[in-house]
PDB file of C-alpha atoms and ligand atoms in Angstrom:
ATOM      1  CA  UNK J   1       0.000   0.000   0.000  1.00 43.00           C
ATOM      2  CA  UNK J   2       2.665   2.288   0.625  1.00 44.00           C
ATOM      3  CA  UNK J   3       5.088   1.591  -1.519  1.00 47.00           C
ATOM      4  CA  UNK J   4       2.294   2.142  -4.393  1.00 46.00           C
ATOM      5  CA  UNK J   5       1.636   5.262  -3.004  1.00 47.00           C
ATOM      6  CA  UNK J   6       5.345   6.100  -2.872  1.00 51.00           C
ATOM      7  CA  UNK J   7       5.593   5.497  -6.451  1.00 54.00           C
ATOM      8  CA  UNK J   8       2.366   7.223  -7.514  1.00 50.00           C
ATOM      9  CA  UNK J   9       3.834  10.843  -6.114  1.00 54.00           C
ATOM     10  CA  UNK J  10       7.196  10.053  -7.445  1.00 54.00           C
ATOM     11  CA  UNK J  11       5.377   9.987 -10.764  1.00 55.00           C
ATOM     12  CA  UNK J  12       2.600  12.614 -10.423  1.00 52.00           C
ATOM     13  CA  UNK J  13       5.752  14.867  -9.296  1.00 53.00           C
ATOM     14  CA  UNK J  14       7.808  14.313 -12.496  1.00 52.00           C
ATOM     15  CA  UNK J  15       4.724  14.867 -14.484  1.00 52.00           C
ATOM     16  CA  UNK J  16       4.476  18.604 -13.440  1.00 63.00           C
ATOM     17  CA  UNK J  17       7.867  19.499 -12.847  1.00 76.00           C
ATOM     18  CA  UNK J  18       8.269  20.026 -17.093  1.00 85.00           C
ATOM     19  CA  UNK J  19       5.614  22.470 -17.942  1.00 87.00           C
ATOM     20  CA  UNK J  20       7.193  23.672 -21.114  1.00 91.00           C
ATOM     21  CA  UNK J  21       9.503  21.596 -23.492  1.00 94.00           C
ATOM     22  CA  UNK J  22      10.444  22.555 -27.320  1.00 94.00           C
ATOM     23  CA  UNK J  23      13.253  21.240 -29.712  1.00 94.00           C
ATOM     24  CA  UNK J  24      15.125  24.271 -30.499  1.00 95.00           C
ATOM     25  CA  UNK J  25      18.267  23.116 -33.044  1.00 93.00           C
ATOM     26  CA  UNK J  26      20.860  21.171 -33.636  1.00 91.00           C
ATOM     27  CA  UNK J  27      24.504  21.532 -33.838  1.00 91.00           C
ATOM     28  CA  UNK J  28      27.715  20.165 -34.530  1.00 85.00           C
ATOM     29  CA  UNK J  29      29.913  23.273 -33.599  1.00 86.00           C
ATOM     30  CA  UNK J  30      29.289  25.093 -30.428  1.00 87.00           C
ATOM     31  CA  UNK J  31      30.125  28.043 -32.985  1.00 88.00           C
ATOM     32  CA  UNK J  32      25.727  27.452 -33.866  1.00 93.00           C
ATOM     33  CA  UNK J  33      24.777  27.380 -30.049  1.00 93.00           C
ATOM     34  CA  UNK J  34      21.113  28.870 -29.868  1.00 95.00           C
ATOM     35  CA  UNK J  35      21.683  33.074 -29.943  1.00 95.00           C
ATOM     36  CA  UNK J  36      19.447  33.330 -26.539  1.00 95.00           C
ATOM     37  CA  UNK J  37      21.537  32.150 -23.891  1.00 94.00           C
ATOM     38  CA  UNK J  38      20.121  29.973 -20.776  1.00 95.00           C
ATOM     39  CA  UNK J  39      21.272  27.906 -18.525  1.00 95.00           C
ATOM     40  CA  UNK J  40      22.640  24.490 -19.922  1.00 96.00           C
ATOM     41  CA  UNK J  41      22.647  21.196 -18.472  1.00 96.00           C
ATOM     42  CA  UNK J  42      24.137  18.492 -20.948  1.00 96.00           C
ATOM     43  CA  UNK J  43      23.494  14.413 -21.207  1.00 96.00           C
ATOM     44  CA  UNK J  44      26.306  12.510 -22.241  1.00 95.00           C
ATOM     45  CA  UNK J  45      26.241   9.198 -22.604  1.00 94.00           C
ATOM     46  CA  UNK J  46      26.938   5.800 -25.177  1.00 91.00           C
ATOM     47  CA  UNK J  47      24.989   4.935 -27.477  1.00 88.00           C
ATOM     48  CA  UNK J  48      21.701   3.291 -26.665  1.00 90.00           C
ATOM     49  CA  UNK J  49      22.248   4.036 -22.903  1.00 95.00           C
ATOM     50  CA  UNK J  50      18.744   6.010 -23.106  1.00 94.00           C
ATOM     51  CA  UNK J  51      19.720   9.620 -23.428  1.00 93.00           C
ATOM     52  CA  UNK J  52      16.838  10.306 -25.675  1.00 90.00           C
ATOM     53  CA  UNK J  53      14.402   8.084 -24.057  1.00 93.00           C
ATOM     54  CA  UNK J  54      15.205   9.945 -21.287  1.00 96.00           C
ATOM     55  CA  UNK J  55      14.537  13.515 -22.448  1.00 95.00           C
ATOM     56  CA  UNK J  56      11.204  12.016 -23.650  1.00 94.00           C
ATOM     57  CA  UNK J  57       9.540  10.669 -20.607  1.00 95.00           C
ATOM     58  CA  UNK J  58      11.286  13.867 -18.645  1.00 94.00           C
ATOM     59  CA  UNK J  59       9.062  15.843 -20.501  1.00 93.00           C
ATOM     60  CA  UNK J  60       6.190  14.086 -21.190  1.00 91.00           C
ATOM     61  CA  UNK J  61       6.647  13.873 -25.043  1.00 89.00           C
ATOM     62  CA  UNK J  62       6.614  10.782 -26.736  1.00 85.00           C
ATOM     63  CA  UNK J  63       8.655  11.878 -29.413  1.00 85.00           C
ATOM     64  CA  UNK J  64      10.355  15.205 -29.088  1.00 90.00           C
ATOM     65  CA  UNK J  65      14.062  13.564 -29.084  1.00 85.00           C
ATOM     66  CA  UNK J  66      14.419  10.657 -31.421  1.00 78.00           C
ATOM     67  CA  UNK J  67      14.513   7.284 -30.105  1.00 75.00           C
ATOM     68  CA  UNK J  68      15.187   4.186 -32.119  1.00 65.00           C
ATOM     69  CA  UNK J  69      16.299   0.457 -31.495  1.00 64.00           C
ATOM     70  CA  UNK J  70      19.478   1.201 -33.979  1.00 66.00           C
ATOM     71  CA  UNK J  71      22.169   2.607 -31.872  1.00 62.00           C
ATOM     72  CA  UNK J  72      23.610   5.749 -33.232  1.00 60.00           C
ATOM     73  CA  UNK J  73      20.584   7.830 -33.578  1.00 63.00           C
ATOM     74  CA  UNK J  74      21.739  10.969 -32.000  1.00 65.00           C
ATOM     75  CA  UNK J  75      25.082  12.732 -34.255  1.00 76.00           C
ATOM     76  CA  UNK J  76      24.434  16.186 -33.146  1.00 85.00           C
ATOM     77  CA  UNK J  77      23.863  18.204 -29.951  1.00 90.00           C
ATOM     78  CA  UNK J  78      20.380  19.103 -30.059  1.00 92.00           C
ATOM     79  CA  UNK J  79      18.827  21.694 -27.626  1.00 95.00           C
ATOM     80  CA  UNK J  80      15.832  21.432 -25.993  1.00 95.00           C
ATOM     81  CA  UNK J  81      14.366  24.204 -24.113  1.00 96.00           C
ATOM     82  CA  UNK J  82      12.532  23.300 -20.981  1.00 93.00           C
ATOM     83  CA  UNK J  83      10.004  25.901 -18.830  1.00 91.00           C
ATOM     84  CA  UNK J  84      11.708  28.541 -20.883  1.00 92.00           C
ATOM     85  CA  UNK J  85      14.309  29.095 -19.081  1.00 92.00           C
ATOM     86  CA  UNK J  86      16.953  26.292 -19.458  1.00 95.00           C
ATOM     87  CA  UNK J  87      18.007  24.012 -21.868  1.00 96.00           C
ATOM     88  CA  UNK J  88      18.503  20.532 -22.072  1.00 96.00           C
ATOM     89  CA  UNK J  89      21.115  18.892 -23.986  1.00 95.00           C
ATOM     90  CA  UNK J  90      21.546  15.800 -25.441  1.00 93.00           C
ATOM     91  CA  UNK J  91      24.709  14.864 -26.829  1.00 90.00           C
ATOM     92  CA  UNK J  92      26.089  12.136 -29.491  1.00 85.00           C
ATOM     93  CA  UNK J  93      26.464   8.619 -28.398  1.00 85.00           C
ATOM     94  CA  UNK J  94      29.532   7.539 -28.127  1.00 79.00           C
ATOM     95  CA  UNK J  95      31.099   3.954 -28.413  1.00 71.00           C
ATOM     96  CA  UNK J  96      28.640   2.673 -31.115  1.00 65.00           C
ATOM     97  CA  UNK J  97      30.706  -0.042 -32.754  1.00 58.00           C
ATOM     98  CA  UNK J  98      29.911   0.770 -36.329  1.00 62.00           C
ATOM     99  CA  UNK J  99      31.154   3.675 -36.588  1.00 62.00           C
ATOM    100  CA  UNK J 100      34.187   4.300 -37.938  1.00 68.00           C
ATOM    101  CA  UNK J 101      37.241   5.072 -35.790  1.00 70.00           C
ATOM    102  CA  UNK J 102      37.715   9.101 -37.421  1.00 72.00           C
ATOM    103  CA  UNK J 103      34.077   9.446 -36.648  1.00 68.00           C
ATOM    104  CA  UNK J 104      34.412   8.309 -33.028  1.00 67.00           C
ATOM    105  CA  UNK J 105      37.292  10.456 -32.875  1.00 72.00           C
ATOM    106  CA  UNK J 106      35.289  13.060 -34.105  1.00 72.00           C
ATOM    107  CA  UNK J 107      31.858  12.672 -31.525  1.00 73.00           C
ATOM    108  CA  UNK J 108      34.492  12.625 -28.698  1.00 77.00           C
ATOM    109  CA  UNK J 109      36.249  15.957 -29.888  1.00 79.00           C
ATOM    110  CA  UNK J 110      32.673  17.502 -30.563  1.00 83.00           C
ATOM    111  CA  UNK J 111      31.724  16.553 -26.674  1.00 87.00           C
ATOM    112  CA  UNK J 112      34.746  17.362 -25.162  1.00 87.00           C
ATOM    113  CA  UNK J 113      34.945  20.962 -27.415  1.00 87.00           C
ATOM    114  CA  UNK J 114      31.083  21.143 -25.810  1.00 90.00           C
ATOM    115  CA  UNK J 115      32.438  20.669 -22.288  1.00 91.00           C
ATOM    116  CA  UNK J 116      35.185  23.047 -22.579  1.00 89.00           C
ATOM    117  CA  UNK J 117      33.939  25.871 -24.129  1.00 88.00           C
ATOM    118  CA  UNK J 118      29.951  26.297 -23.587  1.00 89.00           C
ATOM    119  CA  UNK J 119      29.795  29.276 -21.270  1.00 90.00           C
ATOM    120  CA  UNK J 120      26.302  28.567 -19.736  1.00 93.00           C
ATOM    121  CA  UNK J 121      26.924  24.873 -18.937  1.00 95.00           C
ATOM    122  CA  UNK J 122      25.796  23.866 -15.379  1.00 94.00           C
ATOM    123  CA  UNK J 123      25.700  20.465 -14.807  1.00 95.00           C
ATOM    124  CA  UNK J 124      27.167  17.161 -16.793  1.00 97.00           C
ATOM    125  CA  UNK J 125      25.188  14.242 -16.511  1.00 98.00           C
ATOM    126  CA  UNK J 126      26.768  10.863 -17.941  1.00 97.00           C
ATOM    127  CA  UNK J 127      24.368   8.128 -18.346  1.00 98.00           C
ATOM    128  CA  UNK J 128      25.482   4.539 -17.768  1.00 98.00           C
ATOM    129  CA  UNK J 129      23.200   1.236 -18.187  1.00 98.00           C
ATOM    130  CA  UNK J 130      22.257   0.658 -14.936  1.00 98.00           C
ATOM    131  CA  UNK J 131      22.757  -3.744 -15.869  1.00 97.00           C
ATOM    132  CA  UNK J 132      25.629  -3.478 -18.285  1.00 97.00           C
ATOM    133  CA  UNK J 133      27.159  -0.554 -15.761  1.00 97.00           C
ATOM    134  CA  UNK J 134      30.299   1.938 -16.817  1.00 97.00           C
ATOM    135  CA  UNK J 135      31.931   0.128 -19.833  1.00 94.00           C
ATOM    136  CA  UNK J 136      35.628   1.019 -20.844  1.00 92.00           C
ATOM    137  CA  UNK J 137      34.137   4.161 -22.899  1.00 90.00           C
ATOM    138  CA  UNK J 138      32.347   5.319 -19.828  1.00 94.00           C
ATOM    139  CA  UNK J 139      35.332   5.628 -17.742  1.00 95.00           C
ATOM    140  CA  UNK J 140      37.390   7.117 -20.709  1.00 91.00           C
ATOM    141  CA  UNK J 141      34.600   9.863 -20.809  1.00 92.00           C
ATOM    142  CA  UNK J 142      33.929  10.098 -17.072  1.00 95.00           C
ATOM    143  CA  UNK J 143      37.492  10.993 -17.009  1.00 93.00           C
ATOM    144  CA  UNK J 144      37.772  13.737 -19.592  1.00 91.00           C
ATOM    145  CA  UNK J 145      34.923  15.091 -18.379  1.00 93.00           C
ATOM    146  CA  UNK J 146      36.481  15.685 -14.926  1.00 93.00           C
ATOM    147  CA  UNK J 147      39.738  17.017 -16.558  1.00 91.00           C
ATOM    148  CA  UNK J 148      37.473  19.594 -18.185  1.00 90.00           C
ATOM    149  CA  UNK J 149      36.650  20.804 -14.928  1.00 90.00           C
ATOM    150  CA  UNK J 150      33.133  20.011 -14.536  1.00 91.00           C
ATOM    151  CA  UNK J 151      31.399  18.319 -12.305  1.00 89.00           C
ATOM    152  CA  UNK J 152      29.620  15.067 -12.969  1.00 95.00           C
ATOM    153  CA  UNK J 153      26.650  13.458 -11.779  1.00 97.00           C
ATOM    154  CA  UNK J 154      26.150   9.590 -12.851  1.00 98.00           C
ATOM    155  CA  UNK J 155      22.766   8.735 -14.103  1.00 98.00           C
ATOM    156  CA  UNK J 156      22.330   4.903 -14.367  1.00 98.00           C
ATOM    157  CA  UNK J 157      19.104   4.234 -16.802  1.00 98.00           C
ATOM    158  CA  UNK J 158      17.067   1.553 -17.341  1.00 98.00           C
ATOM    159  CA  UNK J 159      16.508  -0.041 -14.086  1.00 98.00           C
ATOM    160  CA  UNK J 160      13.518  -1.484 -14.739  1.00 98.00           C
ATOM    161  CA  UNK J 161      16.038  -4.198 -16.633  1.00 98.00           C
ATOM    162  CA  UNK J 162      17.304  -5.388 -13.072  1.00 98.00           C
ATOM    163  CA  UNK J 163      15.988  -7.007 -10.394  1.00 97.00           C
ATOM    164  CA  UNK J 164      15.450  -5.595  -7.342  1.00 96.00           C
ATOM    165  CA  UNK J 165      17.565  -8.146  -5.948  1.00 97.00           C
ATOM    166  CA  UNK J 166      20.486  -7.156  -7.796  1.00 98.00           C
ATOM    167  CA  UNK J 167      20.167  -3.493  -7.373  1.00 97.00           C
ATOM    168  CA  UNK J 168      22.577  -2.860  -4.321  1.00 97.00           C
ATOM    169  CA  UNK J 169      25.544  -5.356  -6.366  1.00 98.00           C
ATOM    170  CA  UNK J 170      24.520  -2.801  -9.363  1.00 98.00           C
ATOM    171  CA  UNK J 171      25.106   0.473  -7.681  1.00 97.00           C
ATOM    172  CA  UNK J 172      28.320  -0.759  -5.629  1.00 97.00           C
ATOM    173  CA  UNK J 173      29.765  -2.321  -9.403  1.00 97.00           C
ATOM    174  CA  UNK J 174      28.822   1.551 -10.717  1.00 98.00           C
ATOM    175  CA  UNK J 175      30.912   2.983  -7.745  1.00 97.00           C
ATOM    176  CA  UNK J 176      33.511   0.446  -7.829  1.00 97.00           C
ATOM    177  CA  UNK J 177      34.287   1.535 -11.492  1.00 97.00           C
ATOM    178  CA  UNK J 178      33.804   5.256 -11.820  1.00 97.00           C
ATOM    179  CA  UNK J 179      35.830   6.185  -8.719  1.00 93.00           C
ATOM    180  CA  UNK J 180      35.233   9.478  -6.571  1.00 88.00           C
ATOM    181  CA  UNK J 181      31.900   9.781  -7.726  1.00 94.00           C
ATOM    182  CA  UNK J 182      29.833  11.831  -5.944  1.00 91.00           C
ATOM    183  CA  UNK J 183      26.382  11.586  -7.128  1.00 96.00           C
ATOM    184  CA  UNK J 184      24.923   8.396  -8.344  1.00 98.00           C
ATOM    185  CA  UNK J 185      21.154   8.599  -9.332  1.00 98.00           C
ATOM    186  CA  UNK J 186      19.396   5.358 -10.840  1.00 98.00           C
ATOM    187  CA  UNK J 187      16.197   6.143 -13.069  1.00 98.00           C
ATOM    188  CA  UNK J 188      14.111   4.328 -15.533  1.00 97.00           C
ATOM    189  CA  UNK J 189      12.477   5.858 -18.306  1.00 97.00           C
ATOM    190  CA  UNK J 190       9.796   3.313 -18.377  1.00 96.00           C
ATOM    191  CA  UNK J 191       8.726   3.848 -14.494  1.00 96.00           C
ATOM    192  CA  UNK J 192      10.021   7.513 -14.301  1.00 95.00           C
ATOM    193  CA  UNK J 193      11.503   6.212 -10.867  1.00 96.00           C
ATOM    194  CA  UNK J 194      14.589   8.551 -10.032  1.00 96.00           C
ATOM    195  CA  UNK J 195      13.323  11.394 -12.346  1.00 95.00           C
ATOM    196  CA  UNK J 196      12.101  13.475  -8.971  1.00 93.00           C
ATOM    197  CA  UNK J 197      15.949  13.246  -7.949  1.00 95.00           C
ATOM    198  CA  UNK J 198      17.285  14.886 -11.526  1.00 95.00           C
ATOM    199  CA  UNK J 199      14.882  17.009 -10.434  1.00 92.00           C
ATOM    200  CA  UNK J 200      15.895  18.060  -7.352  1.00 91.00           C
ATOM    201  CA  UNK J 201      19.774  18.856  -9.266  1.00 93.00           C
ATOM    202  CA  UNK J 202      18.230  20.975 -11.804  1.00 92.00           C
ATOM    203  CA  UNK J 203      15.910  23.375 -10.527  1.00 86.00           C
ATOM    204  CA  UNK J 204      18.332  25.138  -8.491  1.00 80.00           C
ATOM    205  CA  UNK J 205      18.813  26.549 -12.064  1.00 80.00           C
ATOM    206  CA  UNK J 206      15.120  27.468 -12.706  1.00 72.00           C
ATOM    207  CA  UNK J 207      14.324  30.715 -11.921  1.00 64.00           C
ATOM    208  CA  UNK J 208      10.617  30.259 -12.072  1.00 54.00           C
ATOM    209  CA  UNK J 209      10.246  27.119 -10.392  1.00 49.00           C
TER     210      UNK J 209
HETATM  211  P1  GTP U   2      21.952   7.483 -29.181  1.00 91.12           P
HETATM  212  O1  GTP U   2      20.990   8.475 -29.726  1.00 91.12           O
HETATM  213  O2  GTP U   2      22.409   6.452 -30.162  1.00 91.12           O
HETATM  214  O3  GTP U   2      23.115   8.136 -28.497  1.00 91.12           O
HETATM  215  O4  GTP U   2      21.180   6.601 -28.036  1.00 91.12           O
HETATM  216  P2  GTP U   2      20.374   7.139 -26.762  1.00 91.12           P
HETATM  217  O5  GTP U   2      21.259   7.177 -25.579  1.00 91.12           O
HETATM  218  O6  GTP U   2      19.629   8.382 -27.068  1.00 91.12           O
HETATM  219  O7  GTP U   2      19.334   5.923 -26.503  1.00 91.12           O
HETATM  220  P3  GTP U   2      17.760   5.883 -26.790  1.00 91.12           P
HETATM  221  O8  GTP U   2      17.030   6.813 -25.873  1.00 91.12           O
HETATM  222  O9  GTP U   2      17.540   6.011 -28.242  1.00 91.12           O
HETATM  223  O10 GTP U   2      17.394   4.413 -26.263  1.00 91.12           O
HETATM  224  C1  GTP U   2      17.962   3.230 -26.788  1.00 91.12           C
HETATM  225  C2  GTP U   2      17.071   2.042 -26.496  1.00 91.12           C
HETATM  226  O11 GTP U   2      16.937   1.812 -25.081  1.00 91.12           O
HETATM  227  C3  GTP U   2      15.632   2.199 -27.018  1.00 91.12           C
HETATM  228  O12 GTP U   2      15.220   0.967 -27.554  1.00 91.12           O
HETATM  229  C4  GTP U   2      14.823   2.531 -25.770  1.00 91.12           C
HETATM  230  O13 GTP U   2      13.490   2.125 -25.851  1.00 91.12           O
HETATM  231  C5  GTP U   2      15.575   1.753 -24.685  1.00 91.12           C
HETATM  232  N1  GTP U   2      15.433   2.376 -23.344  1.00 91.12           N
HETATM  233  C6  GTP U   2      15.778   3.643 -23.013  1.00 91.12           C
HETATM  234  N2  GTP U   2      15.513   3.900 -21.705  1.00 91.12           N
HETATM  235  C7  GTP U   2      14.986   2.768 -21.184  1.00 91.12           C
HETATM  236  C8  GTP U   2      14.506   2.396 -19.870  1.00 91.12           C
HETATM  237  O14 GTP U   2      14.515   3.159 -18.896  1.00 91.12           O
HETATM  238  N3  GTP U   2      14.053   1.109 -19.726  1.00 91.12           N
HETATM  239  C9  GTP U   2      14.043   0.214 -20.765  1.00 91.12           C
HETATM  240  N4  GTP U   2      13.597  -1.015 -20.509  1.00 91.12           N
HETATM  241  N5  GTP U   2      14.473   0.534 -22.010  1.00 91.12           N
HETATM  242  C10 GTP U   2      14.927   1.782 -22.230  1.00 91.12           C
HETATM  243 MG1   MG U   3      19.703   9.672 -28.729  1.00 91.12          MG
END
């Protein structure tokens, strides 16, 4: 009883926390960033983690960010501008195997380039599968994205995929394998479970909350 009540606020909170959510453009220079600057909070992430998925179910739109089963879907840095007053961004995939290596090369440059020059960046999420956890292009990223100076919070998706059973082994594996972490959030895009704690990071950087 209450655990099902737990869950039902945890949702019904997420619902209304995104009044406001449009696809603004895409990039693949920071030269093009949108003219009107906002606050900017970036997703970074592989391919397939759920980057896109997650934008989606954050906002309530089925299919503002494009989702697909083929990895690889995402090559640019689109903006999406949430409540009006920030934007969300969601980044290339990296570590999709088809690719070739320049173009690999190239996504990495674009996100690092992203991290190291976009004034109005606030917060760097990296998303890692919550049941596959950090692979070796995870930690290669978590890395350069501390040497860039931000600050990174870990977003592990898809835990709907893993057992409840499992979840503790999950989280400590996550820890074990991006070291000094400080924030570790688990969400699923399915259940929006964890989606009132990205929450909680973000609107210190909504005015109008
Ligand atoms: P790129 O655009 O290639 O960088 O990938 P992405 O990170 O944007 O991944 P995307 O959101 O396209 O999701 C990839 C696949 O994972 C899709 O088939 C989604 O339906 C699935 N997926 C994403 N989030 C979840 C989740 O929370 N739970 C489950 N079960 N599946 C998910
Ligand atoms: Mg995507």
């Amino acid at each position: 009883m209450i655990l099902s009540y737990n869950r039902s606020t945890e949702k019904e909170r997420s619902i209304n926390m995104v009044k406001q959510a449009e696809f603004i453009k895409s990039i693949t220079d920071i030269k093009d960033a949108p003219e009107l600057k906002l606050p900017e909070v970036v997703l970074i992430g592989r391919s397939n983690v759920g980057k896109s998925s997650f934008i989606n179910a954050f906002t309530n739109r089925k299919s503002l960010a494009r989702v697909s089963q083929t990895p690889g879907k995402t090559i640019t840095l689109n903006y999406y501008l949430i409540n009006n007053e920030m934007y969300l961004v969601d980044a290339p995939g990296y570590g999709y195997a088809k690719r070739s290596k320049e173009m690999k090369a190239q996504f990495s440059h674009m996100i690092i380039d992203y991290l190291e020059m976009a004034p109005d960046l606030e917060i760097v999420f990296l998303f890692v599968d919550f049941k596959v956890g950090p692979t070796k292009d995870d930690i290669e990223m978590y890395h350069a994205i501390l040497e860039s100076g931000m600050k990174v919070i870990v977003v592990a998706t898809k835990k709907d995929k893993v057992k409840r059973s499992q979840h503790v082994k999950h989280e400590k594996m996550i820890k074990e394998k991006l070291t000094h972490v400080e924030k570790l959030i688990v969400t699923s895009s399915e259940t929006k479970e964890g989606f009132n704690l990205i929450y909680e990071e973000i609107k210190g950087i909504l005015v109008h909350e």
